[in-house]
Every structure is written in structure tokens, then in C-alpha cells.
Short mmCIF file of C-alpha atoms in Angstrom, two decimals:
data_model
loop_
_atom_site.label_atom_id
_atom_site.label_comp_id
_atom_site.label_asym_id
_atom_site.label_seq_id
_atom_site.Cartn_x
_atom_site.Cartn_y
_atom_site.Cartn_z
CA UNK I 1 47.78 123.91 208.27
CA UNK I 2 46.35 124.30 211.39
CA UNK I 3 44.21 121.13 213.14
CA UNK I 4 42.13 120.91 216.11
CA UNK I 5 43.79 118.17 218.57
CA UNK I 6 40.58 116.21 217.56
CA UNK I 7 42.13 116.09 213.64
CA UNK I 8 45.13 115.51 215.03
CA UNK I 9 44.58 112.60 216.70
CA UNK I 10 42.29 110.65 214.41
CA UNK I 11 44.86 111.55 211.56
CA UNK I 12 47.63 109.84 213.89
CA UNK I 13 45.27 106.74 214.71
CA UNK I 14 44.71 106.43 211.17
CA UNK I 15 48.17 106.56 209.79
CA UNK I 16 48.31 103.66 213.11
CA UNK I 17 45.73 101.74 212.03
CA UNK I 18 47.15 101.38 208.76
CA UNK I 19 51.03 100.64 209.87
CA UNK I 20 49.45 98.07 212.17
CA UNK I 21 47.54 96.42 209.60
CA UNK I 22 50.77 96.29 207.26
CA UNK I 23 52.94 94.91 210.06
CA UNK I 24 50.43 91.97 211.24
CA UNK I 25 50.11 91.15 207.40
CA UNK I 26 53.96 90.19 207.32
CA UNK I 27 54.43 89.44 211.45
CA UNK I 28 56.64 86.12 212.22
CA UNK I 29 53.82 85.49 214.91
CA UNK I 30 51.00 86.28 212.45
CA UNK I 31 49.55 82.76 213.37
CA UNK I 32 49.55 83.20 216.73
CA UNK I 33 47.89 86.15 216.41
CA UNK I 34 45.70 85.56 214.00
CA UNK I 35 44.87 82.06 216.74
CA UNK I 36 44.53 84.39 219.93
CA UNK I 37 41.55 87.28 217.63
CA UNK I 38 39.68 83.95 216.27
CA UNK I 39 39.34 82.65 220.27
CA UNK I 40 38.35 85.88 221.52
CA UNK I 41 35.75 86.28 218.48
CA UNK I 42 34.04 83.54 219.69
CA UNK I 43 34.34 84.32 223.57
CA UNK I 44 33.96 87.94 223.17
CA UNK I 45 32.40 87.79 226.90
CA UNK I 46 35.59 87.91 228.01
CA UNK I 47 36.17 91.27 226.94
CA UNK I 48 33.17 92.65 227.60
CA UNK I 49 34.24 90.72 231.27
CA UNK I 50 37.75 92.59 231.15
CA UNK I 51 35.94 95.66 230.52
CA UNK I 52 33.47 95.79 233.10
CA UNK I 53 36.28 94.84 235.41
CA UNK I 54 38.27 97.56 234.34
CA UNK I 55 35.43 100.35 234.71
CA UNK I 56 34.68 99.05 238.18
CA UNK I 57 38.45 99.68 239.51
CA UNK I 58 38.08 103.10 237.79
CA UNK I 59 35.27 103.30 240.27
CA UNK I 60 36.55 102.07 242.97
CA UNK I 61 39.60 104.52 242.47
CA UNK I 62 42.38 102.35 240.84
CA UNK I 63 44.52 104.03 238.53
CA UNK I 64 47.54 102.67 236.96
CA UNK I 65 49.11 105.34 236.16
CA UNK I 66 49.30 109.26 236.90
CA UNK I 67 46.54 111.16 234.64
CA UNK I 68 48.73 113.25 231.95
CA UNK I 69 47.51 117.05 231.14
CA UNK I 70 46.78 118.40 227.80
CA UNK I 71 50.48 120.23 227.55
CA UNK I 72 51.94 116.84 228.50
CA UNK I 73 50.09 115.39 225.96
CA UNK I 74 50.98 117.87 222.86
CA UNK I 75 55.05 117.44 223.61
CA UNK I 76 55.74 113.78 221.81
CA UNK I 77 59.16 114.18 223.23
CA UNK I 78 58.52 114.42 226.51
CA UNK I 79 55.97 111.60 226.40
CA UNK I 80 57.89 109.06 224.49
CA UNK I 81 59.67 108.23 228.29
CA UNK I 82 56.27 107.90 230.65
CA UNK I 83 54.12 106.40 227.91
CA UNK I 84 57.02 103.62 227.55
CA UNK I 85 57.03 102.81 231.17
CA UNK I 86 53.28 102.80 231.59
CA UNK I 87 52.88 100.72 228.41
CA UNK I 88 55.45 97.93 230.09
CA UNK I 89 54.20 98.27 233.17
CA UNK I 90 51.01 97.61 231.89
CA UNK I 91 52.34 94.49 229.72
CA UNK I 92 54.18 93.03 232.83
CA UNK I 93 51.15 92.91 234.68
CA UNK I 94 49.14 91.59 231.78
CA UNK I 95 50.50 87.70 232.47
CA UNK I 96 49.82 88.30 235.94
CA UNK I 97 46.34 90.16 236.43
CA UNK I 98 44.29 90.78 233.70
CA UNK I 99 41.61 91.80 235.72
CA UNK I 100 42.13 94.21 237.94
CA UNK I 101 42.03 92.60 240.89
CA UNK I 102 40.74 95.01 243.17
CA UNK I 103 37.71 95.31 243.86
CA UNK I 104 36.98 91.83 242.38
CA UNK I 105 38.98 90.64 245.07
CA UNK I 106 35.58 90.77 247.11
CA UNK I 107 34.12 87.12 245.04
CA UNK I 108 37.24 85.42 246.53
CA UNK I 109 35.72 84.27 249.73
CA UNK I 110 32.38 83.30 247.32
CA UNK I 111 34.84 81.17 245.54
CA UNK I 112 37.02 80.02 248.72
CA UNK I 113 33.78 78.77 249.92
CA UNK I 114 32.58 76.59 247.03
CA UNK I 115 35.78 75.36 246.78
CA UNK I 116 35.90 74.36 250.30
CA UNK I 117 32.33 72.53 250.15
CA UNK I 118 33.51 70.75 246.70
CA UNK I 119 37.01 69.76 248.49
CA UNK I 120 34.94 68.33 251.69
CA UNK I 121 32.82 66.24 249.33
CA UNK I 122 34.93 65.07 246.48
CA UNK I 123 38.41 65.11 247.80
CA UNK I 124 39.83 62.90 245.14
CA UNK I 125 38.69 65.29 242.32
CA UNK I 126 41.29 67.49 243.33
CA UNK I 127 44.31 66.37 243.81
CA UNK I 128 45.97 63.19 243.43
CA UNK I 129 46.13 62.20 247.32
CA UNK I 130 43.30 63.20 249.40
CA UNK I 131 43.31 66.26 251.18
CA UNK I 132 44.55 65.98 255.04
CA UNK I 133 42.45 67.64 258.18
CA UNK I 134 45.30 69.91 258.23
CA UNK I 135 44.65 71.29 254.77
CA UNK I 136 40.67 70.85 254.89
CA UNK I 137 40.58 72.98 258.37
CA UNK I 138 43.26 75.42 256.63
CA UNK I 139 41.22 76.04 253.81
CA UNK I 140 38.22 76.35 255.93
CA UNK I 141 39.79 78.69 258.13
CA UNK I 142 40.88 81.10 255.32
CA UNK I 143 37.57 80.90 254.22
CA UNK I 144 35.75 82.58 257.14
CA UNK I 145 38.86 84.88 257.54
CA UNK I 146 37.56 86.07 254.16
CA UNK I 147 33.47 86.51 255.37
CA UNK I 148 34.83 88.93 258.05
CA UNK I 149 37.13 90.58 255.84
CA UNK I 150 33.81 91.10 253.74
CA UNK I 151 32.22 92.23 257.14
CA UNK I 152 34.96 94.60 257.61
CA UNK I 153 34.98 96.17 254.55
CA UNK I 154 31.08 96.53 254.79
CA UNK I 155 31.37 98.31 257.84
CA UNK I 156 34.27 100.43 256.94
CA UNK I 157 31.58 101.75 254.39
CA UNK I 158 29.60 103.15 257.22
CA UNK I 159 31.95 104.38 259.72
CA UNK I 160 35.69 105.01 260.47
CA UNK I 161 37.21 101.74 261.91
CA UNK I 162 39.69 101.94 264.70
CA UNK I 163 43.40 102.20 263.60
CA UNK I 164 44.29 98.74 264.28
CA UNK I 165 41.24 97.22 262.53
CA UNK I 166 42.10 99.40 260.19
CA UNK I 167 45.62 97.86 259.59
CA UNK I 168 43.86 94.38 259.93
CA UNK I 169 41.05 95.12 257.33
CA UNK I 170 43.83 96.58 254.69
CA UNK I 171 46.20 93.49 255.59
CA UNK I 172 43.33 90.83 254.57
CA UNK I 173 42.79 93.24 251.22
CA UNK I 174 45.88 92.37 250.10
CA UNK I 175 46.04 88.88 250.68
CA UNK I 176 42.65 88.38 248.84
CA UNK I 177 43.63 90.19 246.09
CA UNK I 178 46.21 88.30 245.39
CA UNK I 179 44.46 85.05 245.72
CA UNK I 180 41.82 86.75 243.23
CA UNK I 181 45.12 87.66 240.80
CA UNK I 182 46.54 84.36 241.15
CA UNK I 183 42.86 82.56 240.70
CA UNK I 184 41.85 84.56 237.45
CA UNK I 185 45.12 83.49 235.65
CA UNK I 186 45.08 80.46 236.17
CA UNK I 187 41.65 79.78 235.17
CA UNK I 188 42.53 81.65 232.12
CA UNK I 189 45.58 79.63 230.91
CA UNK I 190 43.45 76.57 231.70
CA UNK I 191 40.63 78.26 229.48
CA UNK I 192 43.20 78.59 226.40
CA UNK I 193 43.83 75.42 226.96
CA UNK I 194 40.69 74.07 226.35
CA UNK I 195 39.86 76.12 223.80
CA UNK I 196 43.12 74.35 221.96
CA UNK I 197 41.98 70.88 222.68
CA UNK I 198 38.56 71.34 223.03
CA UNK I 199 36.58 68.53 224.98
CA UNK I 200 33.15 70.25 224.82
CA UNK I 201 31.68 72.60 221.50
CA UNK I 202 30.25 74.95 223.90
CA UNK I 203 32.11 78.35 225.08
CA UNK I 204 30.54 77.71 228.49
CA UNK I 205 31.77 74.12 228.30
CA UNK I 206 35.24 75.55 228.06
CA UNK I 207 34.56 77.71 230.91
CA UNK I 208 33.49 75.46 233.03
CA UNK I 209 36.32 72.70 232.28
CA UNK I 210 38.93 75.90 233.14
CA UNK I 211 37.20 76.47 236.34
CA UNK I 212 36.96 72.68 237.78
CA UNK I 213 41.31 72.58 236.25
CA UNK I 214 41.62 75.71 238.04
CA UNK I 215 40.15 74.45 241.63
CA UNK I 216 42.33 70.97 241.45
CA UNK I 217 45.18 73.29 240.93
CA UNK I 218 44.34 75.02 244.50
CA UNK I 219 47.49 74.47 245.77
CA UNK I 220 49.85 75.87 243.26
CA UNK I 221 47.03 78.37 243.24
CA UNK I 222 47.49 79.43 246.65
CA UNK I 223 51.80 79.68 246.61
CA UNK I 224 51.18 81.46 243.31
CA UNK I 225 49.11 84.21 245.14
CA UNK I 226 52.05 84.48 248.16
CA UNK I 227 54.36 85.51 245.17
CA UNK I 228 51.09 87.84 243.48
CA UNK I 229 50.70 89.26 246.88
CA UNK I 230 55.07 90.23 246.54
CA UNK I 231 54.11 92.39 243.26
CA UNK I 232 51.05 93.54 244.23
CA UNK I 233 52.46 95.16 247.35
CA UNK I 234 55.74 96.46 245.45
CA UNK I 235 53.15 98.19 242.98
CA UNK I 236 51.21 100.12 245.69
CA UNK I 237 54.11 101.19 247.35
CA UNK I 238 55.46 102.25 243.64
CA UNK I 239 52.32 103.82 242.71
CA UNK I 240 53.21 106.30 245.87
CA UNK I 241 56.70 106.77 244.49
CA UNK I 242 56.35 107.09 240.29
CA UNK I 243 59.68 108.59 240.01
CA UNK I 244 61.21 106.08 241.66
CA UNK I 245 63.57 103.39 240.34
CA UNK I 246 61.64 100.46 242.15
CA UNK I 247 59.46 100.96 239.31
CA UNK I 248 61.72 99.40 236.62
CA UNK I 249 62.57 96.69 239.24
CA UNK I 250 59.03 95.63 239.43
CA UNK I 251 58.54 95.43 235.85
CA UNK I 252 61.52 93.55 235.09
CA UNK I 253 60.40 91.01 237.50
CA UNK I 254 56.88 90.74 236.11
CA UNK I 255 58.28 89.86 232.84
CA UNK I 256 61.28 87.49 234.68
CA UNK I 257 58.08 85.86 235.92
CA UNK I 258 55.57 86.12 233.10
CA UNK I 259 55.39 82.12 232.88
CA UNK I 260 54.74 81.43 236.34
CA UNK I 261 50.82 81.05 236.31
CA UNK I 262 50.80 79.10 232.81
CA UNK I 263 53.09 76.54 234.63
CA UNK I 264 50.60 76.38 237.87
CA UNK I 265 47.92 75.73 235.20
CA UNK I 266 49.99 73.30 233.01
CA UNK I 267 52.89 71.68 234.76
CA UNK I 268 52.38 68.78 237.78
CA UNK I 269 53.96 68.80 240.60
CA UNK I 270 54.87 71.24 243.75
CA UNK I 271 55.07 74.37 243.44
CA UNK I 272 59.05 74.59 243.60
CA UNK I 273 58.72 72.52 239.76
CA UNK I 274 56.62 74.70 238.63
CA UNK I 275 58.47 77.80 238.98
CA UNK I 276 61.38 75.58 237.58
CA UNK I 277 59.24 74.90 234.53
CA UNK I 278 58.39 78.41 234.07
CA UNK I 279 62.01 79.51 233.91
CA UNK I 280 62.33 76.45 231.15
CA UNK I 281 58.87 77.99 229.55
CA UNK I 282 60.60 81.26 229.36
CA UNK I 283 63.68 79.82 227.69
CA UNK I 284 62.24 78.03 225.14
CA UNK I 285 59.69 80.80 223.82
CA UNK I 286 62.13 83.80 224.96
CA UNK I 287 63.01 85.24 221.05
CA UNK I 288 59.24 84.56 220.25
CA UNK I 289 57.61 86.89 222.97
CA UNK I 290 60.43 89.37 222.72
CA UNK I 291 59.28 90.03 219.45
CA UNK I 292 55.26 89.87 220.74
CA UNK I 293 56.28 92.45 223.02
CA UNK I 294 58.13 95.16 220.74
CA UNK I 295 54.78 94.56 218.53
CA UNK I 296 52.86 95.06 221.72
CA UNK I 297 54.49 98.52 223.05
CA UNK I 298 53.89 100.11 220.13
CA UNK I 299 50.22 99.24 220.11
CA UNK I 300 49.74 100.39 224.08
CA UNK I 301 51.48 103.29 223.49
CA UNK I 302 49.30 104.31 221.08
CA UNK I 303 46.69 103.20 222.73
CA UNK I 304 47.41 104.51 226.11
CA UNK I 305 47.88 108.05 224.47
CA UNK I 306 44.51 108.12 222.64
CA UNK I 307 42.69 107.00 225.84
CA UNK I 308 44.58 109.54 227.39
CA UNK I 309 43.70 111.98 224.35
CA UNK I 310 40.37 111.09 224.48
CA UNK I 311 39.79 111.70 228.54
CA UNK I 312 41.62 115.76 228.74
CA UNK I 313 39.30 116.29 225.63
CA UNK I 314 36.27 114.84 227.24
CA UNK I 315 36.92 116.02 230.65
CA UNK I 316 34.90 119.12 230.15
CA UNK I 317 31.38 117.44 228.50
CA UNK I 318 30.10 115.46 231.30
CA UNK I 319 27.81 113.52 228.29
CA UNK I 320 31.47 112.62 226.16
CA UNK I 321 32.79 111.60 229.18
CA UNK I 322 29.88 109.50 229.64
CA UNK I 323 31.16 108.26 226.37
CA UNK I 324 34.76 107.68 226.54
CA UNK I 325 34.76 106.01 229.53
CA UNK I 326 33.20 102.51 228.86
CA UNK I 327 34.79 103.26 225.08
CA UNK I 328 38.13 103.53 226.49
CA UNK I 329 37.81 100.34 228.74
CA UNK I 330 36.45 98.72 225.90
CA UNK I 331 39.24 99.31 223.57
CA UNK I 332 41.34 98.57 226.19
CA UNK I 333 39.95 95.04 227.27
CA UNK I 334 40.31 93.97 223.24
CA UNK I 335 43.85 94.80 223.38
CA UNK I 336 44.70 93.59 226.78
CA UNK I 337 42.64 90.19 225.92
CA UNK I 338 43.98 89.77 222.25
CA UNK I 339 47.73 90.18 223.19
CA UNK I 340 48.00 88.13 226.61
CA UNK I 341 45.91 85.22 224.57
CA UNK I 342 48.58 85.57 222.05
CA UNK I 343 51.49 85.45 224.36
CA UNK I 344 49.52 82.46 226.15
CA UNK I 345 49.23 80.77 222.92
CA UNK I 346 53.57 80.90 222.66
CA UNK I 347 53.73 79.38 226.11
CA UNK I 348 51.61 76.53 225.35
CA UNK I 349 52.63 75.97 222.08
CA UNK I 350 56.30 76.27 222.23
CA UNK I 351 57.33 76.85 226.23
CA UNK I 352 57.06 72.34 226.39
CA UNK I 353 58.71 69.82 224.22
CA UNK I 354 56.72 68.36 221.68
CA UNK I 355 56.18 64.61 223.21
CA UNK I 356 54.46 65.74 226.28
CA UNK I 357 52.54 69.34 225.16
CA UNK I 358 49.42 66.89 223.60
#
């Protein structure tokens, strides 16, 4: 029987959908799954969020991974290898970035400022001590580093900047970024949170409490961006060099490091105790995400692979393409969002002992 590659693949998402159904029907996690699709039912603007974000990157010429041709694409067996490493690499990155953080990166000197202002005015909101000059004047400083970073990138738009601005204006692109990566999570983790102990009915009342938790967390906030800005780098350079064996490197320490900005968000103390108590998070809910994450590569493979699907068959119907593109990021977003909320939900739930996770 001969099928189109259109047959083909709904047949195979199908026969998917159906396995998937009967494995979450019988899944050891099934709860916190079940926990992680009822939150993001009733916030689905964070998908729709995740999506836009996504489509904007596509825009602004991220990829994360190397577009695969229709012959790639009909040989399973020579796919089985790349579609595994860009499915990990895409669930390592997941606990760090689930936005894309580039070009979003661009709202971090917004948010540096309004910080900054809310710091100056109600020092005691947060952090336990209040803020020195040293810290005010630092925070000020790397705010207006970020306005002419804006400034820079504005003008690159127009014209060719010399080399050395250049170097400068790609330097500050990183750093931001990563202070955008590190910011998102953490008001993310801090928005399960609330959504587990909830303090206010409201969605927005959630979002809100996340963001003022978030901004008296500005500390651990800005050593967990140094270590964002670390991966962030490695994955350029890595992007450059797929082949390469830096590649597995970077996504074993993603997943080394998945706890990281749930214990910014959710353990006191310096920094140095925090990445002590994600190592202890990490421990305790080790067997737990292991199994999340088998559950989890089988879904982005598939996923990754339809998308994939989808695009070669698209590419030549500018109107389908039209289609697939916002389809594909939404699909996507609902995975990405549904999973990392589940994996959250371990963290919280069993990553701290019981007298002290209330």
C-alpha cells in the first residue's frame, strides 16, 4: 500500500496519540501530570506567551537545531540519533529557559529599571537587610549599561557599527540574555508556587505575587544569570560546531543543573546554599524525573519530527506555511509548558523535606 508522507504521518501521530494516552492512564507520575495540564488550563496565557516567544526567535533567526531535509526525514534509522540529541537538548534547556531568551532579552533593562526605582523606594521589601550604596549604584549602573545596549542595538539596525562596538554591543547581548533566562525562571517557579498555595483566586494575582518573589530574589537572580550566561555561551559556540562532542557536555550539565533556578526561587540564603540545595533537590526527586524524562523524549521526538514533517511539506505553499508556523509553536509551547510544570511540580513537592516545604 502506497501512502502519501501526509498519510503517513497522521497514521504515525495517531498510533502516538493513542500509546500516549495508554501510558499517562497507568504513569507513576500520573498526578503530577495530571497537576501540571489542570494549572496550565487555567493559565493557558502562558502558552499562548511561550508561543509568541517562540515565533519571535524564529524571527529574529534563532534556531535550535539544524533544519532536516525530506530524505533525512523518510530514513527512521538515521534519525533516531539527531532527533534524540535535539529532543534532550531541548529538555535540558527547558528548566533553564523556557522562553527563548533572545530577543526578549531586550525588556530586561525595562525590568532592571523598575526594579531599581522599587529597590530605591522600598528597600526592606526586598531583602532582609537593606540594600547598601554599593549595591543600589551597582544596580543602577547595570541599568543604564542596558539603555545603551538598547541604543546600540537600535543603531546597529541602521548601519554597520565599528568592529569594536561591535564586540561591545554582542558582549552586553549576552549578558542580558542571561539575566532575561535567569529572570523568567525564576518568576516561573515562584508562579507554581503560588498556584500550589494560592494567596489570591485570581490568575493575575498569582502573577503578580511571582513577580514581586521574583524581584526580592534579585540577588540569587543575578549569580543565577553569571552561571545562564556559562550555558548560553557554550550553546552558541555549539550551535557553530553540531558535530561536536561539547554538545553532550552541555546537555549533561543542563540536566546536572536542572534544580538550580527552583532553589533561587525557593531556598534562603546566598547563592553558594542555594546551589547546595539544588544538588539536595536533585537527590531527593532524582528516580522521579528520570522517569518524567524517558516519558518526555518520546513525546519531543515525536513532536520534533512532525514539526519537522510538517515544515519540508509546507515549505513549498507559502499560505500552509503561513499555517504551520504559529501551529507548530503552538504545539510546541503546550508541550514545553505542560512538561517543565510537571517536572517543577517534583521539585517542589518532593526536592524538600516535609516539615519545611508548607
Amino acid at each position: 500500500m502506497n501512502l502519501t508522507h501526509w498519510q503517513t504521518t497522521a497514521l504515525a501521530l495517531l498510533g502516538f496519540a493513542a500509546g500516549l494516552v495508554l501510558h499517562l492512564r497507568w504513569h507513576p507520575l500520573r498526578r503530577h501530570l495530571s497537576d501540571a495540564w489542570d494549572c496550565l488550563r487555567l493559565r493557558s496565557g502562558l502558552i499562548i506567551g511561550t508561543a509568541g516567544a517562540v515565533l519571535l526567535a524564529g524571527a529574529a533567526g534563532e534556531k535550535l537545531h539544524a533544519p532536516y531535509s525530506l530524505a533525512q526525514l523518510t530514513d527512521w534509522r538515521e534519525m533516531l540519533l539527531p532527533l534524540a540529541r535535539d529532543a534532550l537538548a531541548h529538555m535540558a534547556m527547558l528548566p533553564h529557559a523556557l522562553l527563548p531568551p533572545w530577543p526578549l532579552a531586550g525588556m530586561a533593562p525595562v525590568a532592571l529599571l523598575f526594579l531599581t526605582l522599587r529597590i530605591w523606594r522600598w528597600p526592606y521589601r526586598y531583602g532582609e537587610r537593606r540594600p547598601g550604596p554599593e549595591q543600589k549604584f551597582s544596580l543602577l549602573a547595570v541599568t543604564v549599561a542596558g539603555f545603551a545596549w538598547l541604543v546600540l542595538e537600535a543603531a546597529s539596525l541602521r548601519q554597520m557599527l565599528p568592529e569594536a562596538v561591535e564586540t561591545l554591543k554582542q558582549g552586553m547581548r549576552y549578558l542580558f540574555t542571561a539575566v532575561a533566562a535567569a529572570s523568567v525562571q525564576v518568576w516561573l517557579v515562584r508562579f507554581v508556587m503560588a498556584w500550589e498555595n494560592p494567596q489570591n483566586t485570581e490568575a493575575g494575582g498569582d502573577a503578580a505575587a511571582a513577580l514581586e518573589q521574583a524581584f526580592a530574589r534579585w540577588q540569587g537572580v543575578a549569580f543565577l544569570a553569571g552561571f545562564d550566561l556559562l550555558w548560553i555561551s557554550w550553546r552558541w559556540w555549539q550551535i557553530t560546531t553540531p558535530h561536536s562532542i561539547g554538545a553532550w557536555w552541555w546537555i549533561e550539565l543542563l540536566f546536572v543543573f536542572a534544580a538550580l533556578p527552583v532553589a533561587v526561587a525557593a531556598v534562603p540564603g546566598p547563592f553558594w546554599s542555594q546551589g547546595a540545595g539544588a544538588l539536595r533537590i536533585l537527590g531527593r526527586a532524582a528516580l522521579p524525573l528520570v522517569l518524567l524524562s524517558i516519558t518526555a523524549l518520546a513525546v519531543f521526538m515525536v513532536a520534533l519530527y512532525t514539526v519537522e514533517m510538517a515544515r519540508v511539506l509546507c515549505a513549498g505553499s507559502p499560505f500552509w506555511h503561513m499555517i504551520e508556523q504559529p501551529l507548530a509553536a503552538l504545539v510546541l509551547a503546550m508541550l514545553d509548558c505542560w512538561l517543565l510544570l510537571t517536572a517543577l511540580l517534583i521539585m517542589l513537592r518532593l526536592g524538600f523535606p516535609r516539615s519545611t516545604s508548607a
